[in-house]
mmCIF file of C-alpha atoms in Angstrom:
data_model
loop_
_atom_site.group_PDB
_atom_site.id
_atom_site.type_symbol
_atom_site.label_atom_id
_atom_site.label_comp_id
_atom_site.label_asym_id
_atom_site.label_seq_id
_atom_site.Cartn_x
_atom_site.Cartn_y
_atom_site.Cartn_z
ATOM 1 C CA MET L 11 14.412 44.826 -15.004
ATOM 2 C CA LYS L 12 11.839 47.000 -16.658
ATOM 3 C CA THR L 13 8.372 47.059 -15.035
ATOM 4 C CA ILE L 14 4.813 47.209 -16.674
ATOM 5 C CA ASP L 15 4.435 50.343 -15.018
ATOM 6 C CA GLU L 16 7.300 51.827 -16.752
ATOM 7 C CA LEU L 17 6.366 49.987 -20.363
ATOM 8 C CA LEU L 18 2.798 51.519 -19.679
ATOM 9 C CA ALA L 19 4.176 55.128 -19.007
ATOM 10 C CA GLU L 20 6.265 54.922 -22.384
ATOM 11 C CA GLY L 21 2.745 54.068 -23.982
ATOM 12 C CA VAL L 22 1.357 50.777 -25.576
ATOM 13 C CA ALA L 23 -1.468 51.952 -27.554
ATOM 14 C CA GLY L 24 -1.579 50.430 -30.809
ATOM 15 C CA LYS L 25 1.195 48.477 -30.096
ATOM 16 C CA ARG L 26 1.118 44.612 -30.477
ATOM 17 C CA VAL L 27 2.102 43.283 -26.981
ATOM 18 C CA PHE L 28 3.049 39.501 -26.516
ATOM 19 C CA VAL L 29 2.083 38.369 -23.355
ATOM 20 C CA ARG L 30 3.876 35.102 -21.838
ATOM 21 C CA ALA L 31 1.306 33.899 -19.420
ATOM 22 C CA ASP L 32 0.952 30.571 -17.522
ATOM 23 C CA LEU L 33 -2.631 29.279 -18.300
ATOM 24 C CA ASN L 34 -1.470 25.832 -17.631
ATOM 25 C CA VAL L 35 -4.515 25.117 -15.583
ATOM 26 C CA PRO L 36 -6.320 21.583 -14.708
ATOM 27 C CA LEU L 37 -8.900 20.067 -16.896
ATOM 28 C CA ASP L 38 -11.408 17.660 -16.415
ATOM 29 C CA GLY L 39 -12.061 17.138 -20.197
ATOM 30 C CA THR L 40 -12.663 20.625 -21.380
ATOM 31 C CA THR L 41 -13.747 22.117 -17.984
ATOM 32 C CA ILE L 42 -11.142 24.010 -15.791
ATOM 33 C CA THR L 43 -11.182 22.801 -12.254
ATOM 34 C CA ASP L 44 -8.682 25.568 -10.888
ATOM 35 C CA ASP L 45 -8.627 28.700 -12.640
ATOM 36 C CA GLY L 46 -6.122 30.324 -10.197
ATOM 37 C CA ARG L 47 -3.475 30.853 -12.628
ATOM 38 C CA ILE L 48 -5.817 32.631 -15.259
ATOM 39 C CA ARG L 49 -7.163 34.896 -12.375
ATOM 40 C CA ALA L 50 -3.518 35.708 -11.235
ATOM 41 C CA VAL L 51 -2.552 36.992 -14.800
ATOM 42 C CA GLN L 52 -5.662 38.763 -15.584
ATOM 43 C CA PRO L 53 -4.757 42.044 -14.149
ATOM 44 C CA THR L 54 -1.791 42.356 -16.437
ATOM 45 C CA ILE L 55 -3.730 41.772 -19.573
ATOM 46 C CA ALA L 56 -6.326 43.983 -18.373
ATOM 47 C CA ARG L 57 -4.015 46.859 -17.754
ATOM 48 C CA LEU L 58 -2.406 46.517 -21.174
ATOM 49 C CA ALA L 59 -5.955 46.183 -22.965
ATOM 50 C CA GLU L 60 -7.143 49.226 -21.101
ATOM 51 C CA ALA L 61 -4.058 51.272 -22.283
ATOM 52 C CA GLY L 62 -4.936 50.401 -25.945
ATOM 53 C CA ALA L 63 -2.463 47.721 -26.410
ATOM 54 C CA ARG L 64 -3.370 44.809 -29.027
ATOM 55 C CA VAL L 65 -2.534 41.866 -26.540
ATOM 56 C CA ILE L 66 -1.573 38.680 -27.861
ATOM 57 C CA VAL L 67 -1.300 36.029 -24.708
ATOM 58 C CA ALA L 68 0.489 32.528 -25.181
ATOM 59 C CA SER L 69 1.065 29.801 -22.884
ATOM 60 C CA HIS L 70 1.837 26.176 -22.582
ATOM 61 C CA LEU L 71 -0.601 23.584 -20.921
ATOM 62 C CA GLY L 72 0.302 20.064 -20.316
ATOM 63 C CA ARG L 73 3.212 18.165 -21.647
ATOM 64 C CA PRO L 74 2.162 17.516 -25.243
ATOM 65 C CA LYS L 75 4.681 15.847 -27.480
ATOM 66 C CA GLY L 76 5.505 18.903 -29.858
ATOM 67 C CA ALA L 77 2.583 18.504 -32.048
ATOM 68 C CA PRO L 78 -1.224 19.392 -31.723
ATOM 69 C CA ASP L 79 -3.379 17.331 -29.433
ATOM 70 C CA PRO L 80 -6.916 18.257 -28.704
ATOM 71 C CA ALA L 81 -6.401 17.214 -25.170
ATOM 72 C CA PHE L 82 -4.199 20.061 -24.395
ATOM 73 C CA SER L 83 -6.192 22.767 -26.375
ATOM 74 C CA LEU L 84 -5.944 26.199 -24.490
ATOM 75 C CA ALA L 85 -9.541 26.953 -25.950
ATOM 76 C CA PRO L 86 -10.980 26.391 -22.390
ATOM 77 C CA ALA L 87 -8.397 28.689 -20.685
ATOM 78 C CA ALA L 88 -9.048 31.546 -23.642
ATOM 79 C CA ALA L 89 -12.812 31.346 -22.993
ATOM 80 C CA ARG L 90 -12.344 31.530 -19.227
ATOM 81 C CA LEU L 91 -9.802 34.763 -19.702
ATOM 82 C CA GLY L 92 -12.798 36.411 -21.596
ATOM 83 C CA GLU L 93 -15.104 35.742 -18.787
ATOM 84 C CA LEU L 94 -12.670 37.142 -15.999
ATOM 85 C CA LEU L 95 -12.192 40.118 -18.554
ATOM 86 C CA GLY L 96 -15.708 40.822 -19.254
ATOM 87 C CA ALA L 97 -14.778 41.018 -23.079
ATOM 88 C CA GLU L 98 -14.270 38.654 -26.182
ATOM 89 C CA VAL L 99 -11.307 36.916 -26.281
ATOM 90 C CA ALA L 100 -10.056 35.677 -29.987
ATOM 91 C CA PHE L 101 -8.546 32.473 -30.184
ATOM 92 C CA ALA L 102 -5.834 31.176 -32.883
ATOM 93 C CA THR L 103 -6.016 27.686 -33.617
ATOM 94 C CA ASP L 104 -2.107 27.415 -34.144
ATOM 95 C CA THR L 105 0.547 29.364 -32.455
ATOM 96 C CA VAL L 106 2.714 30.879 -35.430
ATOM 97 C CA GLY L 107 0.744 29.630 -38.465
ATOM 98 C CA ASP L 108 -1.946 31.198 -40.630
ATOM 99 C CA SER L 109 -4.422 31.673 -37.734
ATOM 100 C CA ALA L 110 -2.122 33.074 -35.410
ATOM 101 C CA ARG L 111 -0.988 35.563 -38.077
ATOM 102 C CA ALA L 112 -4.449 36.315 -38.981
ATOM 103 C CA VAL L 113 -5.853 36.818 -35.404
ATOM 104 C CA ALA L 114 -2.617 39.116 -34.581
ATOM 105 C CA SER L 115 -3.161 41.378 -37.504
ATOM 106 C CA GLU L 116 -6.852 41.838 -37.143
ATOM 107 C CA LEU L 117 -6.716 43.064 -33.262
ATOM 108 C CA ALA L 118 -8.009 46.609 -32.663
ATOM 109 C CA ASP L 119 -6.487 48.545 -29.713
ATOM 110 C CA GLY L 120 -7.603 47.168 -26.462
ATOM 111 C CA GLN L 121 -8.627 43.838 -27.607
ATOM 112 C CA VAL L 122 -6.970 40.367 -26.571
ATOM 113 C CA ALA L 123 -6.131 37.231 -28.315
ATOM 114 C CA VAL L 124 -5.052 33.843 -27.164
ATOM 115 C CA VAL L 125 -2.898 31.731 -29.412
ATOM 116 C CA GLU L 126 -2.899 27.845 -29.232
ATOM 117 C CA ASN L 127 -0.554 25.844 -26.830
ATOM 118 C CA LEU L 128 2.938 26.755 -27.304
ATOM 119 C CA ARG L 129 4.049 23.303 -26.752
ATOM 120 C CA PHE L 130 2.306 22.033 -29.916
ATOM 121 C CA ASN L 131 5.368 23.322 -31.699
ATOM 122 C CA ALA L 132 8.884 21.224 -30.874
ATOM 123 C CA GLY L 133 10.716 24.298 -31.084
ATOM 124 C CA GLU L 134 9.301 25.556 -27.712
ATOM 125 C CA THR L 135 11.015 23.131 -25.735
ATOM 126 C CA SER L 136 14.017 22.039 -27.762
ATOM 127 C CA LYS L 137 17.429 21.649 -26.342
ATOM 128 C CA ASP L 138 18.951 22.734 -29.512
ATOM 129 C CA ASP L 139 19.522 26.459 -29.395
ATOM 130 C CA ALA L 140 19.121 27.319 -33.246
ATOM 131 C CA GLU L 141 15.594 25.186 -33.242
ATOM 132 C CA ARG L 142 14.249 27.054 -30.151
ATOM 133 C CA GLY L 143 15.710 30.499 -31.751
ATOM 134 C CA ALA L 144 14.032 29.745 -34.956
ATOM 135 C CA PHE L 145 10.811 29.396 -33.541
ATOM 136 C CA ALA L 146 11.486 32.492 -31.237
ATOM 137 C CA ASP L 147 11.769 34.213 -34.530
ATOM 138 C CA GLN L 148 8.481 33.241 -35.548
ATOM 139 C CA LEU L 149 6.850 34.255 -32.411
ATOM 140 C CA ALA L 150 8.485 37.586 -32.687
ATOM 141 C CA GLU L 151 6.928 38.369 -36.071
ATOM 142 C CA LEU L 152 3.645 38.691 -34.121
ATOM 143 C CA ALA L 153 4.385 41.405 -31.688
ATOM 144 C CA ASP L 154 6.047 44.727 -31.198
ATOM 145 C CA LEU L 155 6.652 44.220 -27.495
ATOM 146 C CA TYR L 156 7.072 41.331 -24.927
ATOM 147 C CA VAL L 157 5.794 41.001 -21.585
ATOM 148 C CA GLY L 158 6.798 38.190 -19.374
ATOM 149 C CA ASP L 159 4.226 37.154 -16.649
ATOM 150 C CA GLY L 160 4.181 33.440 -16.505
ATOM 151 C CA PHE L 161 6.076 32.880 -13.341
ATOM 152 C CA GLY L 162 5.282 29.012 -13.420
ATOM 153 C CA ALA L 163 7.634 28.548 -16.519
ATOM 154 C CA VAL L 164 10.509 31.146 -15.676
ATOM 155 C CA HIS L 165 12.647 28.006 -14.739
ATOM 156 C CA ARG L 166 12.272 26.957 -18.217
ATOM 157 C CA LYS L 167 14.929 27.538 -20.701
ATOM 158 C CA HIS L 168 12.204 27.538 -23.741
ATOM 159 C CA ALA L 169 11.708 29.514 -26.708
ATOM 160 C CA SER L 170 8.773 31.587 -25.526
ATOM 161 C CA VAL L 171 10.508 32.423 -22.025
ATOM 162 C CA PHE L 172 14.320 32.679 -22.679
ATOM 163 C CA ASP L 173 14.848 33.428 -26.451
ATOM 164 C CA LEU L 174 11.906 35.675 -27.359
ATOM 165 C CA PRO L 175 12.850 38.576 -24.761
ATOM 166 C CA ALA L 176 15.734 39.144 -26.461
ATOM 167 C CA ARG L 177 14.252 39.767 -29.676
ATOM 168 C CA LEU L 178 11.770 42.353 -28.582
ATOM 169 C CA PRO L 179 11.675 45.353 -25.990
ATOM 170 C CA HIS L 180 10.642 43.524 -23.242
ATOM 171 C CA ALA L 181 9.186 44.168 -19.463
ATOM 172 C CA ALA L 182 8.115 42.126 -16.372
ATOM 173 C CA GLY L 183 4.421 41.913 -15.667
ATOM 174 C CA GLY L 184 2.550 42.466 -12.505
ATOM 175 C CA LEU L 185 2.674 38.825 -11.501
ATOM 176 C CA ILE L 186 6.280 38.110 -11.857
ATOM 177 C CA ALA L 187 7.224 41.130 -9.811
ATOM 178 C CA ALA L 188 4.839 40.263 -7.104
ATOM 179 C CA GLU L 189 6.147 36.735 -7.012
ATOM 180 C CA VAL L 190 9.825 37.795 -6.906
ATOM 181 C CA GLY L 191 8.972 40.428 -4.460
ATOM 182 C CA VAL L 192 7.414 37.860 -2.194
ATOM 183 C CA LEU L 193 10.339 35.179 -2.583
ATOM 184 C CA ARG L 194 12.871 37.701 -1.611
ATOM 185 C CA LYS L 195 10.996 37.866 1.530
ATOM 186 C CA LEU L 196 11.917 34.371 1.873
ATOM 187 C CA THR L 197 15.859 34.680 1.320
ATOM 188 C CA ASP L 198 16.579 38.227 2.248
ATOM 189 C CA ASP L 199 16.326 39.591 6.018
ATOM 190 C CA VAL L 200 14.018 36.667 6.769
ATOM 191 C CA ARG L 201 11.708 37.121 9.780
ATOM 192 C CA ARG L 202 12.273 34.222 12.316
ATOM 193 C CA PRO L 203 11.156 31.739 13.403
ATOM 194 C CA TYR L 204 11.138 30.699 9.907
ATOM 195 C CA ALA L 205 9.435 27.525 9.272
ATOM 196 C CA VAL L 206 9.125 25.221 5.823
ATOM 197 C CA VAL L 207 6.631 22.592 5.334
ATOM 198 C CA LEU L 208 7.475 20.496 2.608
ATOM 199 C CA GLY L 209 5.448 17.595 0.910
ATOM 200 C CA GLY L 210 4.288 16.015 -2.371
ATOM 201 C CA ALA L 211 5.294 12.748 -3.730
ATOM 202 C CA LYS L 212 9.036 12.453 -4.288
ATOM 203 C CA VAL L 213 11.897 13.638 -2.119
ATOM 204 C CA SER L 214 14.104 13.804 -4.967
ATOM 205 C CA ASP L 215 12.137 16.913 -6.166
ATOM 206 C CA LYS L 216 12.799 18.707 -3.066
ATOM 207 C CA LEU L 217 16.607 17.633 -2.453
ATOM 208 C CA GLY L 218 18.022 20.932 -3.736
ATOM 209 C CA VAL L 219 15.852 23.093 -1.644
ATOM 210 C CA ILE L 220 16.442 21.125 1.703
ATOM 211 C CA ASP L 221 20.184 21.408 0.913
ATOM 212 C CA HIS L 222 19.788 25.198 0.526
ATOM 213 C CA LEU L 223 17.412 25.531 3.345
ATOM 214 C CA LEU L 224 19.294 23.834 6.099
ATOM 215 C CA GLY L 225 21.529 26.932 6.326
ATOM 216 C CA LYS L 226 18.557 29.449 6.310
ATOM 217 C CA ALA L 227 15.297 27.545 7.974
ATOM 218 C CA ASP L 228 14.896 27.129 11.648
ATOM 219 C CA ARG L 229 12.361 24.422 11.248
ATOM 220 C CA ILE L 230 11.577 21.848 8.347
ATOM 221 C CA LEU L 231 8.188 19.952 8.500
ATOM 222 C CA ILE L 232 8.104 16.861 6.123
ATOM 223 C CA GLY L 233 4.832 15.248 4.852
ATOM 224 C CA GLY L 234 3.160 13.720 1.696
ATOM 225 C CA GLY L 235 4.795 10.652 -0.041
ATOM 226 C CA MET L 236 8.339 11.922 0.356
ATOM 227 C CA ALA L 237 8.151 11.587 4.074
ATOM 228 C CA TYR L 238 8.335 7.780 3.669
ATOM 229 C CA THR L 239 11.826 7.767 2.500
ATOM 230 C CA PHE L 240 12.872 9.807 5.573
ATOM 231 C CA LEU L 241 10.845 7.436 7.919
ATOM 232 C CA LYS L 242 12.833 4.493 5.814
ATOM 233 C CA ALA L 243 15.982 6.284 6.634
ATOM 234 C CA LYS L 244 15.322 6.219 10.170
ATOM 235 C CA GLY L 245 15.038 2.548 10.146
ATOM 236 C CA TYR L 246 11.209 2.327 10.370
ATOM 237 C CA GLU L 247 8.857 -0.248 8.630
ATOM 238 C CA ILE L 248 6.926 1.446 5.723
ATOM 239 C CA GLY L 249 5.033 -1.233 4.341
ATOM 240 C CA THR L 250 4.183 -0.451 0.627
ATOM 241 C CA SER L 251 4.261 3.175 1.018
ATOM 242 C CA LEU L 252 6.044 5.511 -1.852
ATOM 243 C CA LEU L 253 9.905 4.812 -1.512
ATOM 244 C CA GLN L 254 12.991 6.527 -3.220
ATOM 245 C CA GLU L 255 15.525 3.781 -2.060
ATOM 246 C CA ASP L 256 18.275 5.483 -3.966
ATOM 247 C CA GLN L 257 17.716 8.812 -1.964
ATOM 248 C CA ILE L 258 17.997 7.550 1.434
ATOM 249 C CA PRO L 259 21.909 8.108 1.593
ATOM 250 C CA ALA L 260 21.107 11.696 0.966
ATOM 251 C CA VAL L 261 18.222 11.843 3.251
ATOM 252 C CA GLN L 262 20.358 10.335 6.413
ATOM 253 C CA GLU L 263 22.975 12.956 5.530
ATOM 254 C CA TYR L 264 20.340 15.942 5.716
ATOM 255 C CA LEU L 265 19.123 14.499 8.852
ATOM 256 C CA LYS L 266 22.739 14.270 10.176
ATOM 257 C CA ARG L 267 23.411 18.077 9.180
ATOM 258 C CA ALA L 268 20.113 19.152 10.672
ATOM 259 C CA GLU L 269 21.101 17.892 14.007
ATOM 260 C CA GLU L 270 24.501 19.343 13.682
ATOM 261 C CA THR L 271 23.330 22.780 12.679
ATOM 262 C CA GLY L 272 20.395 23.168 14.940
ATOM 263 C CA VAL L 273 17.788 22.994 12.359
ATOM 264 C CA GLU L 274 14.570 21.313 13.736
ATOM 265 C CA PHE L 275 13.766 18.321 11.331
ATOM 266 C CA VAL L 276 10.041 17.305 12.094
ATOM 267 C CA LEU L 277 8.731 13.908 10.616
ATOM 268 C CA PRO L 278 5.460 12.274 11.101
ATOM 269 C CA VAL L 279 4.527 10.568 14.198
ATOM 270 C CA ASP L 280 1.417 8.945 12.901
ATOM 271 C CA VAL L 281 -0.056 8.269 9.292
ATOM 272 C CA SER L 282 -2.998 7.074 7.597
ATOM 273 C CA VAL L 283 -2.920 3.985 5.883
ATOM 274 C CA ALA L 284 -4.452 1.483 3.718
ATOM 275 C CA GLU L 285 -3.831 -1.598 1.487
ATOM 276 C CA GLU L 286 -4.253 0.365 -1.846
ATOM 277 C CA PHE L 287 -4.332 3.626 -3.397
ATOM 278 C CA PRO L 288 -7.858 4.953 -3.065
ATOM 279 C CA ASP L 289 -10.356 5.588 -6.000
ATOM 280 C CA LEU L 290 -10.718 9.276 -5.798
ATOM 281 C CA LYS L 291 -14.362 9.071 -6.608
ATOM 282 C CA THR L 292 -15.190 6.371 -3.965
ATOM 283 C CA LYS L 293 -15.067 5.986 -0.152
ATOM 284 C CA ALA L 294 -11.835 5.100 1.444
ATOM 285 C CA PRO L 295 -11.218 1.492 1.586
ATOM 286 C CA ALA L 296 -12.345 -0.568 4.696
ATOM 287 C CA ASP L 297 -9.062 -1.143 6.037
ATOM 288 C CA SER L 298 -8.166 2.493 6.178
ATOM 289 C CA ALA L 299 -6.598 3.188 9.613
ATOM 290 C CA VAL L 300 -4.018 5.536 11.662
ATOM 291 C CA VAL L 301 -0.790 4.100 13.043
ATOM 292 C CA ALA L 302 2.278 5.088 14.679
ATOM 293 C CA ALA L 303 4.898 6.517 11.895
ATOM 294 C CA ASP L 304 7.380 3.707 13.272
ATOM 295 C CA ALA L 305 4.672 0.924 13.035
ATOM 296 C CA ILE L 306 3.032 1.085 9.677
ATOM 297 C CA PRO L 307 2.141 -2.821 8.964
ATOM 298 C CA ALA L 308 3.734 -4.777 6.090
ATOM 299 C CA GLY L 309 1.281 -4.490 3.245
ATOM 300 C CA ARG L 310 -0.293 -1.304 4.039
ATOM 301 C CA MET L 311 0.804 2.324 2.342
ATOM 302 C CA GLY L 312 0.979 5.525 4.074
ATOM 303 C CA LEU L 313 -1.679 7.980 2.492
ATOM 304 C CA ASP L 314 -1.897 10.974 4.691
ATOM 305 C CA ILE L 315 -0.009 12.249 7.765
ATOM 306 C CA GLY L 316 -2.285 11.494 11.131
ATOM 307 C CA PRO L 317 -4.221 13.768 13.182
ATOM 308 C CA GLU L 318 -1.490 13.756 16.241
ATOM 309 C CA THR L 319 1.155 14.643 13.404
ATOM 310 C CA GLY L 320 -1.190 17.529 12.091
ATOM 311 C CA ARG L 321 -1.870 18.714 15.707
ATOM 312 C CA LEU L 322 2.286 18.668 15.983
ATOM 313 C CA TYR L 323 2.721 20.627 12.919
ATOM 314 C CA ALA L 324 0.320 23.147 13.734
ATOM 315 C CA SER L 325 2.104 23.534 17.242
ATOM 316 C CA LYS L 326 5.267 23.960 15.038
ATOM 317 C CA LEU L 327 3.929 26.604 13.048
ATOM 318 C CA ALA L 328 2.156 28.833 15.632
ATOM 319 C CA ASP L 329 4.875 31.170 16.387
ATOM 320 C CA ALA L 330 6.603 31.267 13.292
ATOM 321 C CA ARG L 331 6.810 34.744 11.587
ATOM 322 C CA THR L 332 7.740 33.473 8.087
ATOM 323 C CA VAL L 333 6.497 30.038 6.552
ATOM 324 C CA PHE L 334 6.994 28.513 3.109
ATOM 325 C CA TRP L 335 4.903 25.569 2.288
ATOM 326 C CA ASN L 336 5.151 23.502 -1.024
ATOM 327 C CA GLY L 337 3.342 20.143 -1.605
ATOM 328 C CA PRO L 338 0.328 18.433 0.207
ATOM 329 C CA MET L 339 0.423 16.119 3.212
ATOM 330 C CA GLY L 340 -1.482 13.298 1.621
ATOM 331 C CA VAL L 341 -3.613 12.380 -1.187
ATOM 332 C CA PHE L 342 -5.845 15.461 -0.563
ATOM 333 C CA GLU L 343 -7.954 15.001 -3.519
ATOM 334 C CA HIS L 344 -9.689 12.049 -1.419
ATOM 335 C CA PRO L 345 -11.685 13.588 1.272
ATOM 336 C CA ASP L 346 -10.709 10.753 3.598
ATOM 337 C CA TYR L 347 -6.878 11.826 3.158
ATOM 338 C CA ALA L 348 -7.200 15.521 3.028
ATOM 339 C CA GLU L 349 -6.965 16.135 6.857
ATOM 340 C CA GLY L 350 -3.387 16.425 7.084
ATOM 341 C CA THR L 351 -3.268 19.080 4.304
ATOM 342 C CA ARG L 352 -6.068 20.676 5.810
ATOM 343 C CA ALA L 353 -4.493 20.744 9.286
ATOM 344 C CA VAL L 354 -1.263 22.692 7.541
ATOM 345 C CA ALA L 355 -3.224 24.933 5.784
ATOM 346 C CA GLN L 356 -5.432 25.897 8.730
ATOM 347 C CA ALA L 357 -2.469 26.416 10.851
ATOM 348 C CA LEU L 358 -1.132 28.954 8.389
ATOM 349 C CA VAL L 359 -4.447 30.800 8.395
ATOM 350 C CA ASP L 360 -4.425 30.802 12.091
ATOM 351 C CA SER L 361 -0.775 31.996 12.187
ATOM 352 C CA THR L 362 0.193 35.743 12.699
ATOM 353 C CA GLY L 363 3.377 35.383 10.598
ATOM 354 C CA PHE L 364 3.846 35.833 6.861
ATOM 355 C CA SER L 365 2.859 32.507 5.105
ATOM 356 C CA VAL L 366 3.667 31.647 1.499
ATOM 357 C CA VAL L 367 1.867 28.573 -0.212
ATOM 358 C CA GLY L 368 4.349 27.480 -2.842
ATOM 359 C CA GLY L 369 2.230 26.877 -5.953
ATOM 360 C CA GLY L 370 1.419 23.654 -7.710
ATOM 361 C CA ASP L 371 -0.591 21.065 -5.828
ATOM 362 C CA SER L 372 -0.448 22.955 -2.555
ATOM 363 C CA ALA L 373 -2.179 26.290 -4.234
ATOM 364 C CA ALA L 374 -4.620 23.660 -5.640
ATOM 365 C CA ALA L 375 -5.428 22.187 -2.342
ATOM 366 C CA VAL L 376 -5.941 25.305 -0.687
ATOM 367 C CA ARG L 377 -8.529 26.084 -3.000
ATOM 368 C CA THR L 378 -10.147 22.500 -3.235
ATOM 369 C CA LEU L 379 -10.491 22.601 0.815
ATOM 370 C CA GLY L 380 -12.347 25.752 0.452
ATOM 371 C CA PHE L 381 -10.003 28.193 2.209
ATOM 372 C CA ASP L 382 -10.178 32.025 1.543
ATOM 373 C CA GLU L 383 -6.918 32.820 -0.680
ATOM 374 C CA LYS L 384 -7.029 35.930 1.028
ATOM 375 C CA ALA L 385 -6.157 34.408 4.237
ATOM 376 C CA PHE L 386 -2.638 33.527 3.295
ATOM 377 C CA GLY L 387 0.240 35.888 2.751
ATOM 378 C CA HIS L 388 0.543 34.949 -0.704
ATOM 379 C CA ILE L 389 -0.282 31.922 -3.069
ATOM 380 C CA SER L 390 2.263 31.246 -5.804
ATOM 381 C CA THR L 391 1.388 30.505 -9.196
ATOM 382 C CA GLY L 392 4.662 28.334 -9.760
ATOM 383 C CA GLY L 393 5.810 25.650 -7.381
ATOM 384 C CA GLY L 394 8.795 24.646 -9.634
ATOM 385 C CA ALA L 395 9.975 28.187 -10.037
ATOM 386 C CA SER L 396 9.679 29.071 -6.386
ATOM 387 C CA LEU L 397 11.715 25.991 -5.490
ATOM 388 C CA GLU L 398 14.419 26.865 -7.787
ATOM 389 C CA TYR L 399 14.472 30.408 -6.619
ATOM 390 C CA LEU L 400 14.835 29.300 -3.180
ATOM 391 C CA GLU L 401 17.552 26.903 -4.120
ATOM 392 C CA GLY L 402 19.484 29.741 -5.501
ATOM 393 C CA LYS L 403 19.436 29.033 -8.930
ATOM 394 C CA THR L 404 19.287 31.439 -11.790
ATOM 395 C CA LEU L 405 15.837 31.381 -13.551
ATOM 396 C CA PRO L 406 16.349 31.711 -17.128
ATOM 397 C CA GLY L 407 12.858 33.630 -17.643
ATOM 398 C CA LEU L 408 13.858 36.088 -15.079
ATOM 399 C CA ALA L 409 17.592 36.449 -16.476
ATOM 400 C CA ALA L 410 15.947 37.110 -19.893
ATOM 401 C CA LEU L 411 13.721 40.167 -18.515
ATOM 402 C CA GLU L 412 16.658 42.016 -17.374
ATOM 403 C CA ASP L 413 17.940 44.652 -19.169
#
């Protein structure tokens, strides 16, 4: 896999460089609420511009239906990128149309442009190879070179991620190189004890990585909405908590395998509950309470791990030399149900081991709760990509960058 260092050594001045970034940031209207992904790719873009490249940045944002949708415009991301670069960033109002072609052709050496959301074109995400390839052909007309640096999308077989690198000389950007380097520390020659913390809403999203990690991790700690399927699998009453009943047999099998292989599987011992999901802009419901994990009342739902569980999990992470964390422990967006996630984040900060926050909501939670990003070993920009890498899957976007 060619690196951006090698590409720069060959010279990029005057050349149009297509950078597939991940600018998929959360928005409140047109206001960016977490610019972590833009800040992560900014160094690669800056290096190319400083070397005299004419940089064309492309990304997806959200899940539009293959047609333009103002709610998913990349205009706010382009403006924020310009602020971080300290230079004007041109913005094309389409992806491969008249505006994109004009903007790309008018760039001078060292200038940067962003084209509109790739997913406004059905060809970007099409499962039909010919349709995807046709869109990749149009994208290729905009540039001379390709740099893949959108780690959060490398697990997708999309036109700009998988098909386009085959049409242009290509290299991996600095962010992708860093992400892969970190993930190798979680799969090759891991320092032990190796602890994994998994949260988030659905257990089905994590089954593959649990299956793979049962042969690699020393401890697996479970929180978030997915924890209630595990508690139900143990025969506990979980009230109206989130449940994927069809996953119970798989969960029971994993618990059995963990016991047989000596992997410590740690579940919540207490949880915060309420009668209904909270309005994120108001105080917690008056009926909010902490109960034992095996005694959730009927009619109540679990919304966070409890304080005793937070202390238990911190103790399980204290001596870990490697920690991977993916998924919040509760509804961290509400201050009354953020303490479990805060406890895990603080445990990683306090740990002397190498800690990796696995992207997605976990990364957003760390920033939302006010933690210094430098206090963690690494904060990934791609939750789904990180999980699939740890499952041992081939990621299309990485395979496409191989020579």
